[in-house]
XYZ file of C-alpha atoms in Angstrom:
511
model
C -1.592 -26.426 74.752
C -4.868 -26.492 73.417
C -5.432 -28.960 70.426
C -7.950 -27.444 67.791
C -9.840 -29.184 64.916
C -8.068 -28.611 62.179
C -11.709 -28.338 59.555
C -12.485 -28.837 57.020
C -10.067 -31.352 56.009
C -8.884 -30.054 52.253
C -6.743 -32.662 50.484
C -5.606 -29.753 48.958
C -3.376 -26.774 49.225
C -5.298 -23.523 48.532
C -3.756 -22.489 45.532
C -4.477 -25.925 44.051
C -8.364 -25.683 45.659
C -9.070 -22.279 44.083
C -7.354 -22.532 40.593
C -8.412 -24.803 37.441
C -5.819 -26.366 36.795
C -5.638 -27.484 33.321
C -6.388 -31.240 32.358
C -4.270 -32.881 29.832
C -4.708 -35.455 27.879
C -2.626 -38.675 28.888
C -3.277 -40.903 25.930
C -1.384 -38.746 23.102
C 0.005 -39.463 19.486
C 3.979 -39.317 20.967
C 6.904 -38.355 18.694
C 10.209 -37.977 19.490
C 11.226 -35.167 21.305
C 14.153 -32.435 20.892
C 13.932 -32.209 24.785
C 11.715 -34.600 26.979
C 11.055 -32.354 30.504
C 10.319 -34.584 33.674
C 8.188 -32.746 36.491
C 5.513 -30.188 35.863
C 6.149 -27.917 38.786
C 7.678 -24.391 38.255
C 11.649 -25.647 36.749
C 9.705 -28.291 34.323
C 6.489 -26.469 33.042
C 8.497 -22.450 32.857
C 11.422 -24.177 30.855
C 9.139 -25.913 28.626
C 7.804 -22.745 28.096
C 10.820 -20.780 27.392
C 12.249 -23.984 25.087
C 9.126 -23.731 22.805
C 9.131 -20.201 22.177
C 12.277 -20.818 20.933
C 11.038 -23.565 18.812
C 12.071 -26.147 20.318
C 10.037 -29.232 20.154
C 9.131 -30.730 23.723
C 7.838 -33.256 25.800
C 7.028 -32.318 29.605
C 5.508 -35.540 31.688
C 4.815 -35.895 35.203
C 4.128 -39.042 37.489
C 0.908 -37.139 39.189
C -0.813 -33.750 37.805
C 0.978 -30.516 36.554
C 2.051 -28.111 39.601
C 0.892 -30.832 42.616
C 3.694 -31.499 44.012
C 5.464 -28.962 45.945
C 5.317 -25.894 43.539
C 1.493 -26.587 44.630
C 2.625 -26.894 47.821
C 4.668 -23.486 48.844
C 3.649 -20.670 50.522
C 4.536 -18.753 46.892
C 7.216 -15.838 48.286
C 9.535 -14.699 45.380
C 12.242 -13.424 47.198
C 16.391 -13.758 46.885
C 15.687 -13.795 50.802
C 16.706 -17.287 51.712
C 16.552 -16.878 55.967
C 19.890 -16.396 57.074
C 21.896 -17.416 54.026
C 24.274 -14.508 52.809
C 26.523 -14.623 55.738
C 27.322 -18.297 55.209
C 27.851 -18.079 51.566
C 30.198 -15.331 52.144
C 31.856 -17.237 54.694
C 31.904 -20.818 52.941
C 31.749 -20.226 49.237
C 33.487 -17.062 48.960
C 32.303 -13.731 47.806
C 31.764 -13.695 44.314
C 29.492 -16.782 44.351
C 27.416 -15.190 47.570
C 26.889 -12.481 44.965
C 26.299 -14.958 42.126
C 23.519 -16.591 44.051
C 21.431 -13.262 44.871
C 21.653 -12.076 41.157
C 20.353 -15.413 40.202
C 17.451 -15.226 42.186
C 16.907 -11.531 41.789
C 17.363 -11.787 37.898
C 14.222 -14.631 38.325
C 12.003 -12.841 40.313
C 12.749 -9.824 37.568
C 11.622 -12.763 35.256
C 8.457 -13.719 36.771
C 7.760 -9.894 36.764
C 8.201 -9.100 33.770
C 6.266 -12.146 32.870
C 3.066 -10.754 34.115
C 3.723 -7.472 32.942
C 3.630 -8.226 29.709
C 1.267 -11.360 29.255
C -1.029 -9.773 31.936
C -0.848 -13.152 34.064
C -3.639 -12.560 36.753
C -1.962 -14.360 39.313
C -2.217 -12.265 42.503
C 1.020 -10.856 42.607
C 2.193 -7.853 44.457
C 5.211 -6.473 45.629
C 6.316 -7.109 49.509
C 9.080 -6.710 51.591
C 11.095 -9.837 53.098
C 11.759 -10.384 56.911
C 13.716 -12.635 58.799
C 12.695 -11.970 62.661
C 13.963 -13.452 66.107
C 12.866 -13.494 69.505
C 16.014 -15.546 70.641
C 19.100 -13.094 71.730
C 21.323 -15.954 70.059
C 20.197 -14.762 67.071
C 20.973 -11.030 67.342
C 24.329 -11.342 66.089
C 23.359 -13.643 63.429
C 21.438 -10.963 61.873
C 23.890 -8.479 62.167
C 25.693 -10.817 60.547
C 23.422 -10.989 57.799
C 23.161 -7.316 57.252
C 26.924 -6.370 57.283
C 26.555 -9.016 54.127
C 23.747 -7.322 52.861
C 26.068 -4.306 52.720
C 28.712 -6.049 51.562
C 26.984 -7.689 48.191
C 24.793 -4.564 47.782
C 21.402 -6.140 48.954
C 18.879 -3.717 49.486
C 17.473 -3.684 53.260
C 17.794 -2.791 56.728
C 18.074 -4.409 60.366
C 14.661 -3.336 61.957
C 12.788 -3.962 65.553
C 9.166 -2.942 63.966
C 7.853 -5.310 61.777
C 4.591 -4.232 59.716
C 2.521 -6.093 61.514
C 3.217 -5.449 65.001
C 4.908 -8.720 66.259
C 7.106 -8.199 69.408
C 10.312 -9.371 67.970
C 13.327 -8.685 69.084
C 15.353 -7.640 65.656
C 14.424 -8.279 61.732
C 16.340 -8.190 58.438
C 13.987 -6.781 55.626
C 14.907 -7.431 51.780
C 12.750 -4.690 49.916
C 11.135 -4.844 46.754
C 10.221 -8.513 47.066
C 7.163 -10.456 46.026
C 4.122 -12.819 45.785
C 2.152 -14.429 43.604
C -0.931 -17.486 43.181
C 1.634 -20.323 41.467
C -0.561 -22.066 40.629
C -2.847 -19.199 38.066
C 0.806 -18.233 36.944
C 1.669 -21.182 35.922
C -1.922 -21.994 33.740
C -0.669 -19.372 31.491
C 2.725 -21.055 30.749
C 0.433 -24.359 30.023
C -1.842 -22.737 27.727
C 1.301 -21.536 25.646
C 2.996 -24.567 25.548
C -0.177 -26.764 24.301
C -1.061 -23.963 22.123
C 2.934 -24.000 20.834
C 2.506 -27.709 19.962
C 4.468 -28.699 23.198
C 3.121 -32.080 24.536
C 1.963 -32.978 28.321
C 1.753 -35.892 30.211
C 0.057 -36.103 33.266
C 0.026 -39.312 36.140
C 3.026 -41.079 33.928
C 5.023 -42.327 35.720
C 8.702 -43.495 34.658
C 10.994 -46.837 35.091
C 14.161 -46.307 33.549
C 15.977 -44.450 31.071
C 18.343 -45.511 27.966
C 21.407 -42.916 27.851
C 22.855 -42.538 24.591
C 22.602 -40.126 21.580
C 19.419 -40.591 21.996
C 17.592 -41.071 25.200
C 14.802 -43.475 25.450
C 12.549 -42.571 28.757
C 10.809 -46.266 29.297
C 7.516 -45.413 31.179
C 5.088 -47.480 33.079
C 2.501 -48.372 30.773
C 5.128 -49.765 28.513
C 4.816 -46.746 25.846
C 8.506 -44.751 25.097
C 9.335 -41.290 24.673
C 12.864 -40.750 22.484
C 14.827 -37.258 22.515
C 18.239 -36.292 22.060
C 17.745 -34.607 25.659
C 16.475 -35.227 29.008
C 16.150 -32.688 31.992
C 15.093 -33.915 35.126
C 13.015 -31.174 37.252
C 11.714 -34.078 40.061
C 13.149 -33.446 43.190
C 15.149 -36.519 43.091
C 16.099 -38.126 39.730
C 14.440 -40.659 38.962
C 17.596 -42.191 37.073
C 20.749 -41.976 39.377
C 23.095 -44.248 38.067
C 25.900 -42.417 38.505
C 25.588 -39.266 40.212
C 24.240 -41.057 44.203
C 22.280 -37.737 44.328
C 20.030 -39.921 47.511
C 23.459 -39.276 49.329
C 24.130 -35.198 48.230
C 20.210 -34.690 48.808
C 18.448 -34.074 52.655
C 14.681 -34.664 52.658
C 12.611 -32.189 54.560
C 8.635 -31.759 55.424
C 6.916 -28.942 56.056
C 3.764 -27.488 57.186
C 1.343 -24.796 56.424
C -2.202 -23.795 57.474
C -4.638 -21.499 56.020
C -6.743 -19.267 58.016
C -9.483 -16.339 58.000
C -7.663 -13.236 59.107
C -10.218 -11.104 61.057
C -8.086 -8.149 60.945
C -6.741 -6.125 58.337
C -2.522 -7.629 56.931
C -0.899 -5.107 56.832
C 1.779 -7.134 54.461
C 5.073 -8.103 53.996
C 6.639 -11.958 53.987
C 8.112 -12.721 57.446
C 9.685 -15.985 58.269
C 11.882 -16.922 61.841
C 15.295 -16.905 62.195
C 15.133 -19.904 65.088
C 13.320 -23.139 65.460
C 10.446 -24.251 65.640
C 10.262 -21.992 61.779
C 6.898 -19.736 61.793
C 6.589 -18.101 58.265
C 3.679 -15.645 57.628
C 2.135 -14.495 54.459
C -1.488 -13.594 53.212
C -3.400 -13.937 50.346
C -6.330 -11.949 48.932
C -9.712 -13.912 48.301
C -12.216 -13.371 46.074
C -14.519 -11.924 48.418
C -11.960 -9.212 49.854
C -10.803 -11.033 53.037
C -7.226 -12.058 53.297
C -6.246 -15.259 53.899
C -3.569 -16.217 56.114
C -0.699 -18.819 55.245
C 1.299 -19.470 58.776
C 4.397 -22.436 57.679
C 6.736 -24.247 58.951
C 7.339 -27.321 61.773
C 9.589 -28.603 59.562
C 12.026 -31.775 59.976
C 13.654 -34.487 58.057
C 11.658 -36.028 56.482
C 9.711 -39.612 58.209
C 11.550 -38.269 61.236
C 9.134 -35.968 62.737
C 6.308 -36.009 66.251
C 3.093 -37.552 64.839
C 2.141 -35.317 61.422
C -1.244 -34.117 62.855
C 0.532 -32.053 65.911
C 2.629 -29.986 63.563
C -0.659 -28.643 62.255
C -1.668 -27.947 65.485
C 1.005 -26.560 66.580
C 0.836 -24.070 63.832
C -2.774 -23.573 64.580
C -1.648 -23.043 68.087
C 0.717 -20.164 67.013
C -2.149 -18.584 65.043
C -4.403 -19.043 67.736
C -1.613 -17.046 70.024
C -0.133 -14.329 67.849
C -3.420 -13.668 65.371
C -6.593 -14.679 67.630
C -7.984 -16.927 65.261
C -8.809 -20.894 66.235
C -9.052 -22.859 62.973
C -7.723 -23.320 60.305
C -10.186 -23.732 56.143
C -6.387 -25.412 54.867
C -4.228 -27.147 55.676
C -1.084 -28.893 53.929
C 2.390 -30.052 53.961
C 5.457 -30.423 51.010
C 8.567 -31.799 50.983
C 12.598 -30.066 49.559
C 15.354 -31.198 49.024
C 18.274 -29.491 50.904
C 22.180 -29.929 49.642
C 25.182 -30.420 51.109
C 26.294 -26.725 50.482
C 22.444 -24.593 50.004
C 22.938 -24.368 46.726
C 20.604 -26.090 44.290
C 22.161 -28.652 41.912
C 21.259 -27.140 38.396
C 23.012 -28.695 35.438
C 24.598 -31.686 33.890
C 23.549 -34.617 35.749
C 27.451 -36.063 35.496
C 30.531 -34.710 33.705
C 30.328 -37.181 31.378
C 26.940 -36.542 30.048
C 25.843 -33.331 27.853
C 22.100 -34.323 27.052
C 21.181 -35.369 30.610
C 20.339 -32.019 33.037
C 18.674 -32.440 36.516
C 17.434 -29.574 38.428
C 16.817 -30.283 42.394
C 17.507 -28.792 45.987
C 15.654 -25.485 46.549
C 15.530 -26.043 50.100
C 12.302 -24.445 50.247
C 12.856 -21.475 47.984
C 12.080 -23.097 44.629
C 10.095 -19.749 43.687
C 13.028 -18.013 42.442
C 15.982 -21.012 42.792
C 13.316 -22.715 40.301
C 13.041 -20.440 37.738
C 16.926 -19.655 37.792
C 17.073 -22.990 37.057
C 14.458 -22.981 34.072
C 16.322 -19.969 32.815
C 19.783 -21.736 33.277
C 19.183 -25.531 31.573
C 17.746 -23.060 28.707
C 20.935 -21.206 28.587
C 22.805 -25.024 28.544
C 20.038 -26.533 26.169
C 20.268 -23.968 23.250
C 24.045 -24.191 23.631
C 24.974 -20.522 24.711
C 26.993 -20.388 27.847
C 25.632 -18.676 31.159
C 27.720 -17.004 34.250
C 26.175 -19.422 36.572
C 26.666 -22.798 35.752
C 29.194 -23.664 37.755
C 27.582 -21.771 40.855
C 25.451 -24.450 40.066
C 27.086 -26.820 39.256
C 25.830 -30.335 39.594
C 29.152 -32.261 40.273
C 30.896 -30.019 42.461
C 32.349 -30.866 45.421
C 33.681 -28.458 47.570
C 35.754 -30.157 50.710
C 34.233 -27.382 53.875
C 31.603 -27.539 54.192
C 30.609 -30.725 52.108
C 32.838 -33.360 53.536
C 31.122 -33.342 56.931
C 27.498 -32.658 55.795
C 27.874 -35.888 53.400
C 29.365 -37.992 56.701
C 26.465 -36.132 58.951
C 23.757 -36.984 56.127
C 25.198 -40.785 55.812
C 25.334 -41.436 59.566
C 21.981 -40.400 60.033
C 20.601 -43.022 57.522
C 22.827 -45.722 59.290
C 20.817 -44.854 62.226
C 17.656 -44.578 61.043
C 18.299 -48.413 59.188
C 18.950 -49.845 61.810
C 16.857 -48.213 63.996
C 14.128 -49.637 61.738
C 15.310 -52.636 61.458
C 14.875 -53.204 65.053
C 11.678 -51.251 65.516
C 8.692 -54.172 66.809
C 5.502 -52.940 66.769
C 3.031 -53.717 69.116
C -0.515 -53.505 67.806
C -2.545 -55.466 65.742
C -4.909 -55.007 62.831
C -7.300 -55.209 65.030
C -6.548 -52.182 66.485
C -7.004 -50.167 63.833
C -9.582 -47.682 63.291
C -11.393 -46.436 60.723
C -8.803 -43.076 59.241
C -5.850 -45.459 61.373
C -2.802 -46.757 59.907
C 0.375 -47.747 61.798
C 2.461 -50.589 61.866
C 1.832 -53.611 62.862
C 2.320 -57.719 63.439
C 0.857 -60.556 61.580
C 1.530 -63.789 61.858
C 4.616 -62.514 63.898
C 6.084 -60.290 60.951
C 6.380 -56.600 60.569
C 3.423 -54.914 57.756
C 1.968 -51.823 57.656
C -1.890 -50.803 57.944
C -4.750 -48.495 57.081
C -8.153 -48.661 57.729
C -10.133 -46.416 55.367
C -13.270 -44.680 56.258
C -15.509 -47.141 54.940
C -13.935 -50.069 57.148
C -11.530 -51.830 53.968
C -8.228 -52.988 54.802
C -5.081 -51.848 53.265
C -1.341 -53.193 53.888
C 1.996 -53.223 52.654
C 5.436 -54.623 53.144
C 6.641 -51.294 54.800
C 10.498 -52.605 53.619
C 11.677 -49.141 51.453
C 11.507 -50.128 47.713
C 14.877 -46.966 47.576
C 17.524 -48.908 49.467
C 15.429 -51.086 52.544
C 15.006 -48.821 55.060
C 11.698 -49.055 57.143
C 9.443 -46.617 56.232
C 7.059 -45.131 59.182
C 3.363 -43.901 58.921
C 2.394 -40.421 58.824
C -0.937 -40.003 59.303
C -1.373 -35.895 58.838
C -1.230 -37.022 55.241
C -2.102 -40.354 55.251
C 1.241 -41.778 53.612
C 4.026 -44.177 54.355
C 7.523 -41.602 54.214
C 11.037 -43.048 54.467
C 13.425 -41.616 57.241
C 16.364 -42.247 54.862
C 15.832 -40.662 52.239
C 12.666 -39.131 52.191
C 10.964 -41.843 49.569
C 7.103 -41.382 50.441
C 3.748 -43.701 49.162
C 0.394 -43.521 49.482
C -1.768 -46.267 51.957
C -1.538 -48.404 48.854
C 2.180 -48.280 48.695
C 2.205 -46.354 45.155
C 5.315 -43.725 45.021
C 4.501 -40.337 45.960
C 8.146 -39.305 46.256
C 11.643 -40.377 45.159
C 14.288 -41.743 45.305
C 12.417 -44.875 45.310
C 10.757 -45.615 41.960
C 9.097 -48.882 42.739
C 5.910 -49.353 44.884
C 6.185 -51.540 48.213
C 4.631 -54.253 48.141
C 1.146 -55.120 48.541
C 0.025 -57.859 51.499
C -3.453 -59.747 51.660
C -6.069 -57.638 52.937
C -9.070 -59.452 53.249
C -9.699 -59.487 56.437
């Protein structure tokens, strides 16, 4: 396969590059809040917006910048079509829960649509049909069963062998009347409203611990303490997880996206393949009237893929063969979490803590699931009943299929733990060229090293600070990734993704 250089090499997604995010003050006069929200992604920002509009005092904080995580690195499909999910939900969870799952996501789409219309938010919103397609004979019957599930649940859709963009497919299932948008432009409006209504937003504010009780205290790395009556963790892995054991109930997945300028007019629609390797396709308008094709997929469990640059090249090769594209202008990756049964965990973190909430496990479908999560959490915080709280209840545990999945998840963890400890690197620091990183041997011991473009060496202990697995070098994102529970660290050892909360140990750099 031909290899293509991805140029220019952009460090951010198209969404983050093309939209100015508001900078908020980190050092502000901190006051007690009614609700503290950790995680400034679609759930946290939408929830904070809903609460301040209801007169609730809110502090929203994030270890990084607002929308800099998965929300800023999504393909931003606003759809209740989440792959081939409804036939499985009917068989494993039952008709009532399958119906509720669709309804919750359809209502989330309706909420987004109504906010854009009522508040006149300019965010490249457009109505699009969503398609799951296949060229694999083994998936034809799966698409037929999924279409029957649509009919059972009253979902507007169709089964077809023709899709608007003209790909040669054997079959496709369409869900009509879905949508797409620019997520950062959309959420920028909510951020400005939160600030205008007196809410506090803190960026680059990592938390290190939580003290629970009637008054929750969130201890920050800079020594400050946030105090509130209720705490919501919308941060992928909950950074405070004393009783829920979510690291054992969530599987971290990385996926990739390239953005390439289309040479022909795009016929519309949003697409994802049923089989692996996944291929996701949609387009977004550029300011000059051109279309930017967003082609994603090639996902794998965090820390367990091939060299990351090869995933981008695989997507670019697909773009060349399918759309006659030979250069990508953007590339980025995202991390998503999958729950044991495929339904997110949204609600009370544990059954015994009424003022501690989580929202996680969206499995690449965060635009609607994340919005549904904000709507559900708003109701719970305001003391209202929600018909969806049992569906998303984080404390649920169904024997089938959850038991098999938790065994599978954690058997793989044990395998990766042992494998990492037995691995013996064979390269030395001196062999690393500028821009290269990897595990090396230093004084007979394993270490992680990265030599930046200026030739400076950055070295870390490769033992993950969560539960001791050995992290692996991610050449595509210049990060250290844990193959056990998905923690990610910068080349300097700082935490990028949980469940780890402590950085990797820095080693001597004077070489």
